[in-house]
C-alpha positions as a LaTeX table, in Angstrom:
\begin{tabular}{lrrr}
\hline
Residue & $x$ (\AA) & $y$ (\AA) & $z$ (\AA) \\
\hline
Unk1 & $-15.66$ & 102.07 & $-110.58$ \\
Unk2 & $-19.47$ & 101.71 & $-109.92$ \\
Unk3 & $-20.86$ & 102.04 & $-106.24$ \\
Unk4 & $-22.38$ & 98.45 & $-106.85$ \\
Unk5 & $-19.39$ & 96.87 & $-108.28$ \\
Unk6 & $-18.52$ & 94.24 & $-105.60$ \\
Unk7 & $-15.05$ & 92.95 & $-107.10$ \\
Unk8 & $-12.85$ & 95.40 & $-105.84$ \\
Unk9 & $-12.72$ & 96.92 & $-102.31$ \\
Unk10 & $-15.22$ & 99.75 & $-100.75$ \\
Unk11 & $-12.07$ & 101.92 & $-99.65$ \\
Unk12 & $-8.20$ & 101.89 & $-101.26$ \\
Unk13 & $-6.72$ & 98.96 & $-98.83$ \\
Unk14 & $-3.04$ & 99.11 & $-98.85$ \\
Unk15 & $-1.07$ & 95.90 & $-99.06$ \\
Unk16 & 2.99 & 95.70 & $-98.47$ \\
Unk17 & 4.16 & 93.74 & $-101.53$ \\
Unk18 & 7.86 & 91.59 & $-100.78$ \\
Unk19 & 9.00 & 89.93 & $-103.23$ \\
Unk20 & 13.05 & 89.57 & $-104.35$ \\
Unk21 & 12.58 & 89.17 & $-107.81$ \\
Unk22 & 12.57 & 93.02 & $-108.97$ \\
Unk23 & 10.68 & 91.45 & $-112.27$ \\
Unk24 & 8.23 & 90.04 & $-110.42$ \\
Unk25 & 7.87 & 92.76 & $-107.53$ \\
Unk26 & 6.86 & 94.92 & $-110.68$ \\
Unk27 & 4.40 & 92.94 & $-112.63$ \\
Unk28 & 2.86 & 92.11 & $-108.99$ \\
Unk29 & 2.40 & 95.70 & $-107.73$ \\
Unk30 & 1.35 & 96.69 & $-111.26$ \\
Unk31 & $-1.64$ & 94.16 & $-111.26$ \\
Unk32 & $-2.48$ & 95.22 & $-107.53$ \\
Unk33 & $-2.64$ & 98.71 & $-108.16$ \\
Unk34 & $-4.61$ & 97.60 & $-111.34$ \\
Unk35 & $-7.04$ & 96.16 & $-109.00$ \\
Unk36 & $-7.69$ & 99.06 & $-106.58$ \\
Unk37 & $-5.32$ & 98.39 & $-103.69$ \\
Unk38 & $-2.40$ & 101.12 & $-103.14$ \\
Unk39 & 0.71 & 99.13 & $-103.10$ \\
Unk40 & 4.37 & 99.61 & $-100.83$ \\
Unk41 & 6.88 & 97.59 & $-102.50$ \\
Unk42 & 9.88 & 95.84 & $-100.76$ \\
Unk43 & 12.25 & 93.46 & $-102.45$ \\
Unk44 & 14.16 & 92.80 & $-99.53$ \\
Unk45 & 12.95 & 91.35 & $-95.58$ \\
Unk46 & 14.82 & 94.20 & $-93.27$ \\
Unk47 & 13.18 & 96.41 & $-96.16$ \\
Unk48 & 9.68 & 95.08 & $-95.70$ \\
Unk49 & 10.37 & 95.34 & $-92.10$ \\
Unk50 & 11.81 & 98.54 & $-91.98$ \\
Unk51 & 8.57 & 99.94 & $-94.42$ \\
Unk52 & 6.02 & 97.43 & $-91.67$ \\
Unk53 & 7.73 & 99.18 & $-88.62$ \\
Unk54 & 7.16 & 102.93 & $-90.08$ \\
Unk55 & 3.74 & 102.18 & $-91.41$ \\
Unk56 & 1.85 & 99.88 & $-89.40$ \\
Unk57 & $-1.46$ & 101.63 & $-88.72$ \\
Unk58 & $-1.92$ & 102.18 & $-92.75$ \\
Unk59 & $-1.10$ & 98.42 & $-94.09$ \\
Unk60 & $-4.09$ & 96.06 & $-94.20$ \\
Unk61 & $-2.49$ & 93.25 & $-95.67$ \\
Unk62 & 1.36 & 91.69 & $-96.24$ \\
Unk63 & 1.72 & 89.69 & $-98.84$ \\
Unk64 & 4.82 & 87.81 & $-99.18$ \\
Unk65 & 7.51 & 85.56 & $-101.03$ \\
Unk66 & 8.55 & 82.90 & $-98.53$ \\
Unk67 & 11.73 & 82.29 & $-99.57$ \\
Unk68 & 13.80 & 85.31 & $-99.37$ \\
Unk69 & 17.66 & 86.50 & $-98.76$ \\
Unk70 & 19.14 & 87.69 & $-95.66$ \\
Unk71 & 15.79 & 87.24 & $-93.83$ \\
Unk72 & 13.38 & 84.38 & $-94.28$ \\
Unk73 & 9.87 & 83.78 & $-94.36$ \\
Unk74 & 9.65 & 81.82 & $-90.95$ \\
Unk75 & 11.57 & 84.94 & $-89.52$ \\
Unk76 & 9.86 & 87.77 & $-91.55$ \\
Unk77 & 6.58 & 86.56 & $-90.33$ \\
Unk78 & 7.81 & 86.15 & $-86.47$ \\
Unk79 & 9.00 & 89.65 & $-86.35$ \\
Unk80 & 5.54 & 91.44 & $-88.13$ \\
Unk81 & 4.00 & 89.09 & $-85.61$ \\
Unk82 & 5.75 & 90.64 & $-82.99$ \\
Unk83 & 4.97 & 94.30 & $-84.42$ \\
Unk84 & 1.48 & 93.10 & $-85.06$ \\
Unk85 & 0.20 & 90.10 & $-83.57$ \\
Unk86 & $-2.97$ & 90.53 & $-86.06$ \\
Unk87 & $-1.10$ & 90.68 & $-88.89$ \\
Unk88 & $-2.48$ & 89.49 & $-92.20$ \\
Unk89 & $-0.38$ & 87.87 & $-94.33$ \\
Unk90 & $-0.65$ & 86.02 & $-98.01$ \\
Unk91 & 2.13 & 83.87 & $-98.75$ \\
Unk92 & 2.92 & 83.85 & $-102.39$ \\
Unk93 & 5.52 & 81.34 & $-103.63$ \\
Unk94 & 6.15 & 78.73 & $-106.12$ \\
Unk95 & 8.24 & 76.08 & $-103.81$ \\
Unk96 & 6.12 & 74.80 & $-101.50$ \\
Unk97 & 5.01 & 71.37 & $-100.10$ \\
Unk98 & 2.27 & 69.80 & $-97.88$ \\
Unk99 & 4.96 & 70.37 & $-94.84$ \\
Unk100 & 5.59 & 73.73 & $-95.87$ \\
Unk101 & 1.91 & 74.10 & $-95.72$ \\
Unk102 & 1.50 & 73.13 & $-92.35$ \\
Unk103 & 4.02 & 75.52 & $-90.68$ \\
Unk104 & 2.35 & 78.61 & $-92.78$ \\
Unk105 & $-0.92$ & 76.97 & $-91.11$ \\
Unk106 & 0.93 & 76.52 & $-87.66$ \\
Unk107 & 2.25 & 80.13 & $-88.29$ \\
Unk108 & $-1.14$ & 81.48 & $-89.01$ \\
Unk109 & $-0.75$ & 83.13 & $-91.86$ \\
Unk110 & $-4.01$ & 84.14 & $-93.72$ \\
Unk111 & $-3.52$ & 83.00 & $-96.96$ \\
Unk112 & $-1.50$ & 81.22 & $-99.30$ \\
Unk113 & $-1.20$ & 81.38 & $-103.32$ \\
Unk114 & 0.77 & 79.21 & $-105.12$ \\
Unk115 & 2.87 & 81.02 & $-108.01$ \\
Unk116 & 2.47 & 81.73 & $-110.81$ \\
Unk117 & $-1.38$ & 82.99 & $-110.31$ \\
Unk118 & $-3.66$ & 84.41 & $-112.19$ \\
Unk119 & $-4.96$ & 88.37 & $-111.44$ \\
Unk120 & $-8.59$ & 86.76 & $-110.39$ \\
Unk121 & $-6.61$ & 84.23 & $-108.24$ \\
Unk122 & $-5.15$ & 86.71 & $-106.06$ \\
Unk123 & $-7.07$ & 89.02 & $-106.13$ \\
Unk124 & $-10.17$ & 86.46 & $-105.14$ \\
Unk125 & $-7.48$ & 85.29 & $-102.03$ \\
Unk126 & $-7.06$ & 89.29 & $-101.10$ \\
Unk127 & $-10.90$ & 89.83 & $-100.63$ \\
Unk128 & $-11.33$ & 86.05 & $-98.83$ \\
Unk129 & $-8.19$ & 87.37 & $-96.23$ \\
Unk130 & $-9.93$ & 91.27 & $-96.37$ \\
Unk131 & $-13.22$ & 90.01 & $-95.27$ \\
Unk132 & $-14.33$ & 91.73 & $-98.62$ \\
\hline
\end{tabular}
């Protein structure tokens, strides 16, 4: 990586990756770690919650599918609110619509990237959210 090379971040961010689809949760945190960022995988919401509540200071970003068993996005995102109210979070999911939209909006979430994406995609939506 050169010094000068503004595509990828100054210092290794790390990013808690949720995502149920074990396929997916793989390909994603492949292509993160691809692109510089050190990745903590969770393919479950307590799990992501559990990994949020242990590791808080060292995650710079969430990114997360919305639609998710046993927990849910709406509630996922209320309780790393409550953790940490500044939070970042990147929704990433497939199945969602203008109304869906507005609560993520309403819910302040960061950032939102429709699925399937492309590597530049997200990783253009990581350094918009970053600040990059």
């Amino acid at each position: 990586m050169h010094e000068n090379d503004t595509t990828f971040p100054k210092k290794l961010k790390v990013i808690l990756l949720v995502e149920d689809d074990e396929h997916f949760l793989s390909l994603e945190q492949e292509l993160l770690e691809h692109l510089g960022f050190r990745v903590l995988g969770a393919a479950r919401g307590d799990q992501a919650l559990d990994i949020f509540r242990q590791r808080t200071q060292e995650i710079d970003l969430v990114i997360m599918d919305f639609y998710l068993p046993q927990i849910d996005g709406y509630q996922l995102l209320h309780e790393l609110r409550t953790i940490a109210p500044q939070v970042k979070v990147i929704v990433a999911s497939g199945f969602f619509g203008q109304e869906e939209l507005n609560k993520f909006q309403q819910a302040r979430v960061a950032g939102v990237i429709h699925k399937p994406f492309r590597a530049k995609q997200l990783q253009e939506e990581i350094l918009r959210v970053l600040g990059e």
